[in-house]
XYZ file of C-alpha atoms in Angstrom:
782
model
C 0.000 0.000 0.000
C 1.179 3.560 -0.595
C 1.278 5.692 2.505
C -0.638 8.937 2.142
C 1.219 12.118 1.419
C 4.651 10.542 1.965
C 3.843 7.845 -0.552
C 2.542 10.241 -3.163
C 5.218 12.925 -2.774
C 8.338 11.002 -1.659
C 7.688 7.415 -2.678
C 7.606 5.905 0.816
C 5.658 2.632 1.096
C 4.099 0.882 4.067
C 3.291 -2.752 3.233
C 1.981 -5.578 5.397
C -1.079 -7.033 7.083
C -4.494 -5.651 6.224
C -4.805 -4.122 9.725
C -1.577 -2.152 9.340
C -3.158 0.848 7.609
C -5.766 1.108 10.374
C -3.093 1.245 13.070
C -0.387 3.586 11.730
C 0.326 6.382 9.262
C 3.614 7.888 8.104
C 5.004 11.344 8.833
C 8.367 13.093 8.582
C 10.409 13.590 11.713
C 12.882 16.362 12.348
C 15.553 13.966 13.434
C 18.670 13.266 11.344
C 18.910 9.719 12.760
C 15.711 8.619 11.038
C 13.689 10.585 8.482
C 10.292 8.923 8.837
C 7.979 8.402 11.811
C 5.161 5.918 12.223
C 2.242 7.761 13.769
C -0.232 5.535 15.541
C -3.940 6.144 15.095
C -4.857 4.133 18.230
C -2.183 5.199 20.723
C -3.579 8.559 21.829
C -0.228 10.285 21.328
C 0.257 12.408 18.190
C -3.203 11.899 16.689
C -6.255 12.566 18.905
C -8.134 9.282 19.204
C -11.278 7.953 20.817
C -10.162 6.900 24.343
C -12.281 3.746 24.098
C -10.374 2.752 20.967
C -7.055 3.508 22.662
C -7.814 1.221 25.591
C -9.348 -1.446 23.381
C -6.186 -1.679 21.277
C -4.005 -1.980 24.398
C -6.273 -4.565 25.994
C -6.341 -6.594 22.765
C -2.545 -6.594 22.668
C -2.604 -7.728 26.291
C -4.979 -10.564 25.372
C -2.528 -11.787 22.741
C 0.323 -11.594 25.243
C -1.794 -13.583 27.695
C -2.120 -16.403 25.150
C 1.673 -16.403 24.696
C 2.216 -16.521 28.466
C 0.330 -19.815 28.648
C -0.563 -19.370 32.309
C 2.774 -18.013 33.518
C 3.047 -14.829 35.561
C 4.583 -11.671 34.095
C 6.237 -8.379 34.860
C 5.235 -5.805 32.225
C 7.559 -2.919 31.328
C 6.519 -0.134 28.961
C 8.821 2.263 27.152
C 8.854 6.015 27.711
C 7.474 8.089 26.483
C 5.240 6.827 23.747
C 4.275 3.406 25.084
C 3.671 4.207 28.757
C -0.121 4.167 28.371
C -0.061 1.142 26.061
C 2.011 -0.791 28.589
C -0.516 0.111 31.296
C -3.311 -1.394 29.197
C -1.360 -4.589 28.492
C -0.644 -5.029 32.208
C -4.282 -4.288 32.994
C -5.402 -7.034 30.611
C -2.990 -9.489 32.238
C -3.649 -8.464 35.834
C 0.140 -8.069 36.113
C 2.498 -5.674 37.855
C 3.669 -2.810 35.653
C 6.580 -0.413 35.448
C 7.448 2.021 32.696
C 10.809 3.491 31.901
C 11.241 7.206 32.428
C 13.439 10.076 31.439
C 12.573 11.955 34.590
C 15.202 12.202 37.330
C 13.419 11.741 40.670
C 15.173 13.052 43.771
C 16.052 10.306 46.236
C 15.205 7.526 43.765
C 18.340 6.221 42.022
C 17.903 4.271 38.804
C 17.786 0.517 39.353
C 18.478 -0.054 35.641
C 19.507 2.173 32.724
C 19.396 1.338 29.027
C 19.672 3.146 25.708
C 17.342 3.765 22.770
C 19.964 4.471 20.121
C 17.769 5.951 17.380
C 15.845 8.292 19.684
C 16.253 12.024 20.166
C 16.477 11.357 23.929
C 18.261 8.064 24.321
C 18.626 7.280 28.029
C 15.874 5.370 29.838
C 15.718 4.776 33.587
C 13.770 2.237 35.597
C 12.853 3.693 38.997
C 10.853 1.041 40.863
C 9.879 2.029 44.361
C 10.893 -1.475 45.406
C 13.809 -2.641 43.212
C 13.035 -6.229 44.246
C 9.963 -5.899 42.026
C 12.247 -6.235 38.987
C 12.505 -9.943 39.793
C 8.717 -10.423 39.958
C 6.989 -12.558 37.345
C 8.182 -15.639 35.502
C 8.159 -13.871 32.120
C 9.424 -10.411 31.236
C 7.012 -8.582 28.902
C 8.309 -5.461 27.131
C 5.746 -3.170 25.502
C 6.446 -0.601 22.776
C 4.191 1.063 20.238
C 6.282 -0.246 17.347
C 9.222 -2.570 16.863
C 11.335 -1.181 14.033
C 14.688 -2.905 14.611
C 14.319 -4.429 18.098
C 17.570 -2.885 19.388
C 15.877 -1.003 22.235
C 14.164 -4.204 23.394
C 17.460 -6.110 23.293
C 19.261 -3.358 25.241
C 16.524 -3.517 27.862
C 16.570 -7.300 28.114
C 20.350 -7.317 28.516
C 20.196 -4.732 31.304
C 17.416 -6.575 33.136
C 18.967 -10.015 32.706
C 22.021 -8.725 34.551
C 19.745 -7.683 37.427
C 17.034 -10.378 37.421
C 17.696 -13.286 34.997
C 14.772 -15.069 33.328
C 14.485 -17.767 30.702
C 11.555 -16.301 28.757
C 10.807 -12.816 27.412
C 7.991 -11.454 25.257
C 8.192 -8.238 23.264
C 4.736 -6.796 22.505
C 3.910 -3.943 20.124
C 1.078 -2.577 18.064
C 3.077 -3.129 14.886
C 6.169 -5.164 14.026
C 8.233 -3.627 11.218
C 11.484 -5.559 11.537
C 13.456 -6.552 8.496
C 14.690 -10.113 7.980
C 18.099 -8.991 9.245
C 16.497 -7.548 12.400
C 14.615 -10.789 13.033
C 17.829 -12.783 12.612
C 19.669 -10.446 15.010
C 17.015 -10.963 17.707
C 17.101 -14.728 17.199
C 20.884 -14.714 17.542
C 20.636 -12.623 20.727
C 18.166 -15.101 22.214
C 20.416 -18.070 21.466
C 23.494 -16.386 22.926
C 21.634 -15.536 26.123
C 19.769 -18.834 26.487
C 16.420 -17.080 26.134
C 13.054 -18.108 24.827
C 12.222 -14.777 23.127
C 8.871 -14.192 21.391
C 7.320 -11.155 19.688
C 3.591 -10.396 19.714
C 1.922 -7.627 17.672
C -1.431 -6.584 16.242
C 0.025 -6.260 12.737
C 3.196 -7.047 10.796
C 4.667 -4.994 7.960
C 7.613 -3.133 6.461
C 8.552 0.396 5.416
C 10.476 1.024 2.195
C 11.666 4.158 0.429
C 13.704 5.204 -2.594
C 17.418 5.888 -2.241
C 16.997 9.651 -2.451
C 14.315 9.771 0.279
C 16.540 11.003 3.160
C 17.863 13.942 1.147
C 14.425 14.878 -0.201
C 12.907 14.575 3.297
C 15.607 16.845 4.737
C 14.879 19.428 2.046
C 11.134 19.364 2.828
C 11.835 19.776 6.544
C 14.253 22.659 5.981
C 11.858 24.497 3.662
C 8.904 24.067 6.011
C 10.845 25.177 9.080
C 11.766 28.374 7.253
C 8.057 29.156 6.903
C 7.182 28.205 10.484
C 4.535 25.867 11.868
C 2.654 27.668 14.591
C -0.382 29.764 13.763
C -0.452 33.315 15.183
C -1.595 33.611 18.765
C -5.116 34.890 19.337
C -7.212 35.963 22.349
C -6.993 33.769 25.455
C -9.773 31.369 26.303
C -11.065 30.712 29.823
C -8.856 28.809 32.277
C -10.550 26.488 34.793
C -8.375 24.670 37.324
C -9.084 21.451 39.218
C -7.000 20.382 42.194
C -7.688 17.626 44.698
C -10.202 15.893 42.434
C -7.811 13.012 41.811
C -7.389 11.771 45.392
C -4.014 12.009 47.059
C -2.399 8.612 47.540
C -3.623 7.119 44.246
C -0.758 6.579 41.820
C -0.921 8.656 38.677
C 1.453 6.517 36.588
C 3.657 3.427 36.533
C 6.915 5.358 36.898
C 7.561 3.699 40.273
C 5.374 0.624 39.848
C 1.673 -0.069 39.319
C -0.293 -3.161 40.291
C -3.854 -4.437 39.752
C -5.021 -2.641 42.904
C -3.682 0.637 41.526
C -5.614 0.049 38.276
C -8.909 -0.121 40.159
C -8.035 2.921 42.239
C -7.024 4.923 39.145
C -10.263 4.057 37.345
C -12.260 5.251 40.338
C -10.203 8.461 40.542
C -10.637 9.083 36.798
C -14.399 8.749 37.177
C -14.315 11.462 39.861
C -12.319 13.759 37.575
C -14.674 13.129 34.639
C -17.710 13.945 36.769
C -16.086 17.164 38.007
C -14.996 18.412 34.583
C -18.010 17.404 32.469
C -20.449 20.163 33.537
C -18.082 22.884 32.282
C -17.367 21.346 28.851
C -18.802 21.882 25.397
C -19.517 19.181 22.857
C -15.993 18.555 21.432
C -13.325 17.876 24.029
C -9.646 16.952 23.808
C -8.059 15.425 26.899
C -4.358 16.191 26.538
C -1.849 14.157 28.521
C 1.733 15.247 29.051
C 4.690 13.218 27.791
C 4.902 10.047 29.932
C 1.553 10.747 31.614
C -0.782 8.941 29.200
C -2.761 6.243 31.028
C -4.496 8.481 33.569
C -5.556 10.988 30.868
C -6.960 8.092 28.806
C -9.011 6.873 31.779
C -10.200 10.444 32.413
C -11.130 10.863 28.733
C -13.073 7.592 28.790
C -14.917 8.669 31.937
C -15.664 12.095 30.452
C -17.069 10.523 27.267
C -19.621 8.771 29.443
C -21.111 12.191 30.264
C -22.046 12.962 26.635
C -19.453 15.047 24.765
C -17.391 13.771 21.846
C -13.998 13.148 23.485
C -10.591 12.484 22.029
C -7.299 11.907 23.820
C -3.710 12.670 22.837
C -0.494 13.698 24.570
C 2.308 16.200 24.353
C 5.616 14.794 23.209
C 9.299 15.500 22.836
C 9.214 13.915 19.368
C 9.972 16.588 16.706
C 7.525 15.820 13.883
C 7.039 17.962 10.785
C 3.541 19.486 10.627
C 2.025 19.891 7.144
C -1.524 20.990 6.475
C -1.877 18.635 3.513
C -4.555 16.024 2.761
C -3.352 12.525 3.584
C -0.679 13.746 6.023
C -1.350 12.796 9.686
C 0.220 15.786 11.516
C -1.689 18.855 10.352
C -0.721 21.380 13.050
C 1.781 21.781 15.854
C 2.203 23.763 19.051
C 5.789 24.213 20.176
C 6.536 25.198 23.761
C 9.264 24.840 26.431
C 9.410 21.720 28.571
C 7.123 21.789 31.583
C 9.476 19.431 33.412
C 13.183 20.167 33.015
C 14.107 17.058 35.060
C 13.381 14.992 31.952
C 16.671 15.198 30.043
C 16.897 18.982 30.183
C 14.533 21.750 29.100
C 14.319 21.450 25.294
C 11.244 22.076 23.114
C 8.056 20.018 23.454
C 5.149 19.620 21.052
C 1.384 19.081 20.872
C -0.011 18.018 17.516
C -3.412 18.329 15.826
C -4.861 20.566 18.529
C -5.723 23.745 16.599
C -9.317 24.533 15.682
C -10.942 21.175 16.396
C -12.151 21.365 19.994
C -14.414 23.527 22.152
C -12.432 22.473 25.230
C -9.006 21.110 26.070
C -8.608 19.223 29.346
C -4.883 19.404 30.095
C -3.769 16.699 32.562
C -0.413 17.160 34.312
C 1.186 15.785 37.428
C 2.228 18.102 40.234
C 5.894 18.108 39.225
C 4.985 19.419 35.768
C 2.660 22.164 37.069
C 5.356 24.808 36.740
C 5.667 28.417 35.688
C 7.014 27.113 32.378
C 3.736 25.209 31.924
C 1.638 28.297 32.527
C 3.654 30.676 30.382
C 4.239 28.056 27.676
C 1.823 25.236 26.858
C -1.091 26.563 28.881
C -0.858 30.012 27.327
C -0.635 28.515 23.814
C -3.626 26.231 24.367
C -5.777 29.129 25.522
C -5.344 30.739 22.097
C -6.653 27.598 20.386
C -9.871 26.864 22.270
C -12.664 28.519 24.235
C -11.792 26.810 27.510
C -8.776 25.050 28.972
C -9.404 22.830 32.005
C -6.184 22.248 33.954
C -6.308 19.026 35.983
C -3.285 18.559 38.273
C -2.722 15.066 39.651
C -0.666 14.541 42.817
C 2.669 12.827 42.235
C 3.344 9.520 43.882
C 6.743 10.000 45.476
C 8.867 7.041 46.532
C 10.041 7.146 50.079
C 13.491 8.748 50.357
C 15.675 9.642 53.338
C 15.541 12.906 55.251
C 18.752 14.685 56.214
C 19.793 17.495 58.521
C 19.614 20.405 58.710
C 16.337 20.273 56.737
C 15.204 17.492 59.082
C 16.860 17.113 62.456
C 19.901 18.857 63.857
C 22.448 16.103 63.138
C 24.810 16.645 60.229
C 23.642 15.140 56.932
C 26.589 12.743 56.703
C 25.955 11.352 60.211
C 22.508 9.857 59.657
C 19.897 9.402 56.939
C 16.438 9.369 58.511
C 14.172 6.783 56.824
C 11.140 8.685 58.044
C 8.294 10.816 56.699
C 8.305 14.424 57.882
C 5.107 15.128 59.847
C 6.357 18.388 61.345
C 3.288 20.307 60.213
C 0.803 17.931 61.855
C -0.567 18.486 65.376
C 0.054 15.119 67.032
C 0.744 16.008 70.658
C -1.750 15.222 73.403
C -1.602 15.465 77.220
C -0.030 12.431 78.861
C -3.193 11.438 80.735
C -5.337 11.536 77.575
C -2.834 9.427 75.657
C -2.556 6.907 78.502
C -6.312 6.492 78.714
C -6.635 6.030 74.952
C -3.760 3.550 74.829
C -4.936 1.376 77.714
C -8.594 1.444 76.649
C -7.647 0.224 73.191
C -8.946 3.419 71.614
C -5.586 4.262 70.040
C -2.150 2.781 69.634
C 0.629 4.626 71.423
C 2.398 5.290 68.104
C -0.551 7.180 66.599
C 0.152 10.335 68.634
C 2.948 12.035 70.538
C 3.317 13.212 74.130
C 3.899 16.900 74.677
C 7.666 17.398 74.654
C 9.114 17.669 78.172
C 11.278 20.747 78.554
C 13.642 20.681 81.567
C 14.023 23.520 84.018
C 17.413 24.713 85.251
C 17.634 22.105 88.052
C 16.927 19.203 85.737
C 19.278 20.549 83.079
C 22.063 20.633 85.680
C 21.401 16.967 86.425
C 21.795 16.176 82.731
C 25.076 18.100 82.595
C 26.317 16.295 85.704
C 25.301 12.875 84.342
C 27.018 13.611 81.022
C 30.247 14.693 82.689
C 30.313 11.623 84.917
C 29.305 9.043 82.289
C 31.087 10.298 79.140
C 34.134 8.052 79.572
C 32.030 5.040 80.482
C 29.804 5.551 77.453
C 32.800 6.098 75.167
C 34.244 2.779 76.302
C 30.965 0.969 75.689
C 30.702 2.605 72.245
C 34.194 1.402 71.361
C 33.566 -2.148 72.594
C 30.259 -2.613 70.778
C 31.625 -1.075 67.556
C 34.666 -3.347 67.576
C 32.427 -6.371 68.103
C 30.254 -5.339 65.155
C 33.298 -4.807 62.911
C 34.724 -8.178 63.934
C 31.441 -9.995 63.326
C 30.131 -8.196 60.218
C 33.299 -7.188 58.399
C 34.935 -3.815 57.833
C 31.913 -2.013 56.341
C 28.676 -2.871 58.150
C 25.607 -0.728 57.536
C 24.197 0.736 60.753
C 20.406 0.928 61.051
C 19.572 2.671 64.317
C 16.163 2.190 65.867
C 14.835 5.727 66.067
C 15.071 7.591 68.172
C 17.018 6.219 71.186
C 19.330 4.242 68.941
C 20.197 7.174 66.674
C 22.816 8.928 68.839
C 24.365 5.525 69.600
C 24.596 4.770 65.877
C 26.259 8.136 65.257
C 28.767 7.459 68.033
C 29.530 4.015 66.600
C 30.062 5.615 63.206
C 32.432 8.150 64.801
C 34.363 5.375 66.571
C 34.833 3.465 63.306
C 36.229 6.605 61.717
C 38.403 7.414 64.756
C 39.832 3.920 65.243
C 39.891 2.592 61.672
C 39.465 5.529 59.288
C 36.250 3.905 58.039
C 33.080 5.825 57.177
C 30.035 3.658 57.799
C 26.622 4.140 56.233
C 24.108 4.993 58.935
C 20.318 5.135 58.781
C 17.601 5.692 61.371
C 14.554 3.426 61.022
C 11.340 3.127 62.985
C 10.132 0.138 64.967
C 6.816 0.175 66.813
C 5.897 -2.284 69.522
C 2.956 -4.345 68.340
C 3.316 -3.146 64.729
C 6.853 -4.186 63.829
C 9.690 -2.527 61.975
C 9.078 -0.204 59.042
C 8.847 -2.601 56.080
C 9.359 0.233 53.588
C 12.635 1.101 55.315
C 13.773 -2.513 54.966
C 12.909 -2.447 51.252
C 14.944 0.734 50.900
C 17.937 -0.806 52.663
C 17.704 -4.059 50.703
C 17.739 -2.138 47.434
C 20.975 -0.340 48.298
C 22.939 -2.652 50.578
C 23.563 -6.317 51.268
C 20.953 -7.127 53.950
C 23.514 -9.394 55.611
C 25.651 -6.321 56.321
C 22.861 -4.355 58.019
C 23.212 -4.129 61.801
C 20.343 -2.817 63.905
C 21.416 -0.481 66.706
C 19.617 0.590 69.872
C 20.533 2.420 73.064
C 19.819 -0.153 75.748
C 17.608 -3.130 76.605
C 15.051 -3.584 79.334
C 12.921 -6.672 79.392
C 13.661 -7.246 75.675
C 10.297 -6.378 74.105
C 11.919 -4.569 71.172
C 14.372 -7.431 70.622
C 11.435 -9.824 70.363
C 9.488 -7.405 68.177
C 12.456 -7.011 65.840
C 13.025 -10.776 65.572
C 9.422 -11.405 64.536
C 9.290 -8.438 62.156
C 12.584 -9.263 60.443
C 11.594 -12.894 59.995
C 8.335 -11.813 58.339
C 10.121 -9.258 56.156
C 12.742 -11.782 55.047
C 10.011 -14.218 54.054
C 8.137 -11.542 52.084
C 11.108 -9.828 50.451
C 13.395 -12.813 50.031
C 16.110 -11.030 52.029
C 18.501 -12.131 54.757
C 18.433 -9.383 57.370
C 19.735 -10.418 60.787
C 17.541 -9.548 63.758
C 20.540 -9.200 66.093
C 20.706 -5.798 67.796
C 23.875 -4.038 68.837
C 23.263 -1.974 71.973
C 25.278 0.241 74.224
C 23.976 -1.419 77.395
C 22.205 -4.761 77.840
C 21.108 -4.961 81.484
C 18.218 -7.219 80.441
C 20.605 -9.832 78.965
C 18.498 -9.826 75.750
C 21.133 -9.511 73.013
C 24.574 -10.893 72.217
C 26.263 -7.711 70.914
C 26.661 -5.002 73.538
C 29.133 -2.574 75.053
C 28.248 -3.454 78.648
C 25.574 -5.260 80.620
C 25.605 -2.734 83.452
C 22.426 -0.740 84.058
C 23.697 2.805 84.177
C 22.382 6.152 83.072
C 22.930 6.964 79.414
C 22.345 10.730 79.593
C 20.440 10.740 76.303
C 17.629 9.026 78.247
C 17.268 12.138 80.418
C 15.812 14.259 77.649
C 13.635 13.796 74.603
C 14.149 15.453 71.228
C 16.665 18.000 72.494
C 19.259 15.252 72.881
C 18.054 13.279 69.846
C 18.549 15.671 66.955
C 15.297 17.557 67.698
C 13.357 14.612 66.256
C 10.260 13.214 67.917
C 9.530 9.628 68.741
C 8.321 7.866 65.592
C 4.676 7.832 64.540
C 2.661 5.163 62.747
C -0.736 6.680 62.038
C -2.647 5.206 59.056
C -4.665 8.388 58.768
C -1.538 10.404 57.984
C 0.722 8.010 56.084
C 0.033 6.597 52.635
C 1.037 3.076 51.604
C 4.680 3.067 50.588
C 5.690 5.874 52.934
C 8.121 5.480 55.807
C 6.835 5.797 59.358
C 6.616 9.427 60.441
C 8.227 11.795 62.923
C 8.385 15.504 63.673
C 11.302 17.914 63.591
C 10.998 20.378 66.475
C 12.808 23.335 64.915
C 11.354 25.644 67.530
C 13.438 23.920 70.244
C 16.767 24.707 68.590
C 17.910 27.007 71.408
C 17.587 24.103 73.891
C 19.253 21.519 71.631
C 22.192 19.656 73.209
C 22.319 16.811 70.651
C 25.649 17.817 69.158
C 27.247 18.544 72.515
C 26.155 15.153 73.854
C 27.886 13.421 70.927
C 30.970 15.629 71.053
C 31.412 15.170 74.808
C 31.573 11.398 74.394
C 33.641 11.386 71.185
C 36.213 13.609 72.906
C 36.844 10.684 75.275
C 37.774 8.261 72.481
C 41.570 8.832 72.668
C 41.505 8.411 76.455
C 39.569 5.119 76.403
C 41.187 3.529 73.338
C 43.537 1.348 75.380
C 40.704 0.169 77.632
C 38.542 -0.641 74.601
C 41.437 -2.627 73.099
C 41.646 -4.621 76.345
C 37.900 -5.185 76.775
C 36.501 -6.070 73.373
C 38.565 -9.259 72.771
C 37.496 -10.464 76.217
C 33.894 -9.672 75.377
C 34.215 -11.461 72.045
C 35.528 -14.589 73.749
C 32.940 -14.554 76.538
C 29.659 -16.426 76.527
C 27.287 -13.690 75.344
C 24.232 -15.877 74.921
C 21.081 -13.962 75.960
C 19.574 -15.318 79.186
C 16.491 -13.045 79.179
C 16.934 -12.518 82.913
C 15.369 -9.070 82.557
C 12.197 -10.555 81.125
C 11.958 -13.047 83.977
C 12.402 -10.305 86.586
C 9.653 -8.261 84.978
C 7.332 -11.263 85.066
C 8.121 -11.651 88.770
C 7.370 -7.968 89.406
C 4.064 -8.291 87.563
C 3.132 -11.109 89.898
C 4.393 -9.279 92.980
C 2.534 -6.035 92.212
C -0.562 -7.552 90.638
C 0.027 -6.099 87.180
C -1.708 -7.943 84.387
C 0.074 -6.334 81.409
C 3.825 -6.854 81.132
C 4.099 -3.733 78.950
C 3.254 -1.585 81.988
C 6.564 -2.562 83.626
C 9.576 -0.648 82.270
C 12.900 -1.878 83.679
C 16.178 0.015 83.635
C 17.129 3.597 84.259
C 16.519 4.608 80.650
C 13.027 3.118 80.485
C 12.117 4.449 83.917
C 13.073 7.924 82.771
C 10.828 7.538 79.729
C 7.918 6.499 81.959
C 8.341 9.622 84.072
C 8.580 11.844 80.994
C 5.947 10.322 78.695
C 3.473 8.100 80.541
C 1.349 8.141 83.708
C 3.699 6.569 86.288
C 2.301 4.662 89.253
C 5.488 4.110 91.217
C 9.251 3.728 90.800
C 11.254 0.843 92.206
C 14.941 1.632 92.896
C 17.631 -0.868 93.799
C 18.731 -0.440 97.409
C 21.947 1.547 97.495
C 21.600 3.086 94.032
C 23.494 6.349 94.157
C 23.688 9.660 92.373
C 23.041 8.114 88.967
C 19.349 8.055 89.924
C 19.201 11.695 91.019
C 17.287 12.702 87.911
C 14.815 9.843 88.503
C 14.257 10.987 92.082
C 13.745 14.570 90.908
C 11.202 13.585 88.259
C 9.354 11.237 90.614
C 9.131 13.924 93.250
C 7.770 16.472 90.792
C 5.117 14.110 89.507
C 4.151 12.914 93.001
C 5.194 9.338 92.295
C 6.320 7.159 95.216
C 9.833 5.724 94.968
C 10.361 2.396 96.735
C 13.787 0.921 97.413
C 13.920 -2.819 96.621
C 16.666 -5.172 97.797
C 18.379 -7.280 95.141
C 16.762 -5.636 92.107
C 18.643 -6.618 88.914
C 18.098 -3.195 87.365
C 19.050 0.134 88.905
C 15.378 1.021 88.836
C 12.026 0.021 87.335
C 9.140 2.265 86.336
C 5.579 1.029 86.739
C 2.924 2.660 84.546
C -0.389 3.434 86.185
C -3.070 1.023 84.895
C -6.176 2.914 83.772
C -8.662 0.735 85.658
C -7.107 1.504 89.069
C -7.101 5.291 89.132
C -6.953 6.275 92.771
C -7.568 2.708 93.900
C -4.651 0.795 95.390
C -4.675 -1.517 98.338
C -2.855 -0.930 101.603
C -0.125 -3.367 100.574
C 0.508 -1.437 97.350
C -1.108 -4.104 95.179
C -3.684 -3.059 92.605
C -7.279 -2.954 93.688
C -9.374 -4.905 91.157
């Protein structure tokens, strides 16, 4: 078959299956690498198309892929920018997980895989899965492109992915297959060399041919047309109507970071909401215009909008430089040229929208939040308003993969000392009075991690106690830091990855990092992660760590142990995460002090005051305790925390660390003596702390073991954060409990001395059902 204007004027032919002419047309591209461009009539890219036809073509391609899968599972990957929406539809038909390549650089999300598209005007593709382990999902790799011309891009992609997640079978799916015999032979040879079963599925097969002088004649046509110019003169501006918040926050707008069957259903529901909101303001001929890689959501919105009555077409802006000619039989009749709305995608550069002028009463422009820029408003948006009566701007929220927070933007620690795997909730009011929180927690009305206590701020007397405790304990802490760090280095190799349990573990992790640098010249990676009793460790944080480090090198760090509840929580959570993610994290915790005999890696088993337990955020980088509140955190986000910037004048976090690190030279010899002895000793956990707590529960009639907090650190937390009932102190405990005595006195809490107590002290939380009702013997009245 001849191919429209190009066939008549330049002798280009498109031959093949009968369906080929219904699927594609030929245009000239302004790209010296390749003169012609196949323009799809069913893709919703360059040519406005019925959104129902666009989805039907993609779903039909997916049906054919499903037959080739023969019951096996698949991971579907679409190519940016043109095939992102098509890949969505194929994955939708298969009920498979989906990811599309991108040219956007996303802060905090390094590329898991890169590959090249040699013939393109923008060659580099990135794969940015939120969970890089997802690249190994599915028995069969399915690659989706709008056309297969040579197959080189598909082979580059397969090679890159095989190096990351090897498979034995791959399927390449496209609307049309235009490979030559040489291209087919090259793909077959690639498959044999790589031991692959490689198949290609398409809706139509064909070939493009042209006379020898075609490239030169095409270049002459392009040059002559560019001299005239393509854009019509600007006219008066049409009405601008903006829609924000109609597409619900938390629903993914694209497959840039991954998209599963659940996201498909959510996106369809969100698109229906957008269609219902936009429809009342539209005329009878509407174009829904997507933007570059954002194609699937606009197609769903266009389909929903069509259900309300108007004639709707869908297309997308593009970086592809196509020649526009207002000639019968030529597919690209008009062009808008404008600056990029998203300079993170391979630089600014020009962008284009084709076949928009004069056809539509309304244009519904769909962008994501990252592309809603000043360049959008002064460029594309301004141009569209000269072409139609109304422009409806629909801005979709961007799904953002979880990425670390760093000081000084979050927390007062230096950026290189810790990466916080947390979500910043600083703008959310989460604090509640201690008594209200205690009642809600014990009644089952709320989990303790859903809110925060009001931050305790010490007066001058209490601050002096902190200063005294720091001066007296700095050398002892420095020694324990050195011992536990040397044990970790001996057991995990020279470059372990520290994952501190926020927030008590964070300053300990920083000190361990400083010791490794002081003693060995080694800079260790250090993260702060959240663990919540009863809810487990942050699974998203583990995914993040597994994607960037060997899980076997990750060492969890905490400040101290009590009865061992967190050690048990971590063991269960890590076991579950390993089973789900296929990882090999160790649940062992390295702690500064292990008075509860709950772990095997520790600096000491003495129960002594670690001064960081005396204060809250002002000794912990101005960061709150972590928060796990489903009403505030979307799926895929890290657990949350607040940064108390307003407490900066009271912050002693840096001085606490510096005071201990200054002791490193003085304690180095003692550390060198102690840690080999500790390594050789029997460090098997005995859980003696847990047994003592159980005995205290029996002795004091306490039915919930979580209301007993052993150790000086945990007792301090009870007095600062909870509703304490009483404090038990070991007979003869000295000045190291002065701050506990001061706090107990101020809160009117009795302090009982107990002979033979394993811990320096134990804090008992007041059970809700006994307010003001205790027996004469101190046991709980029931």
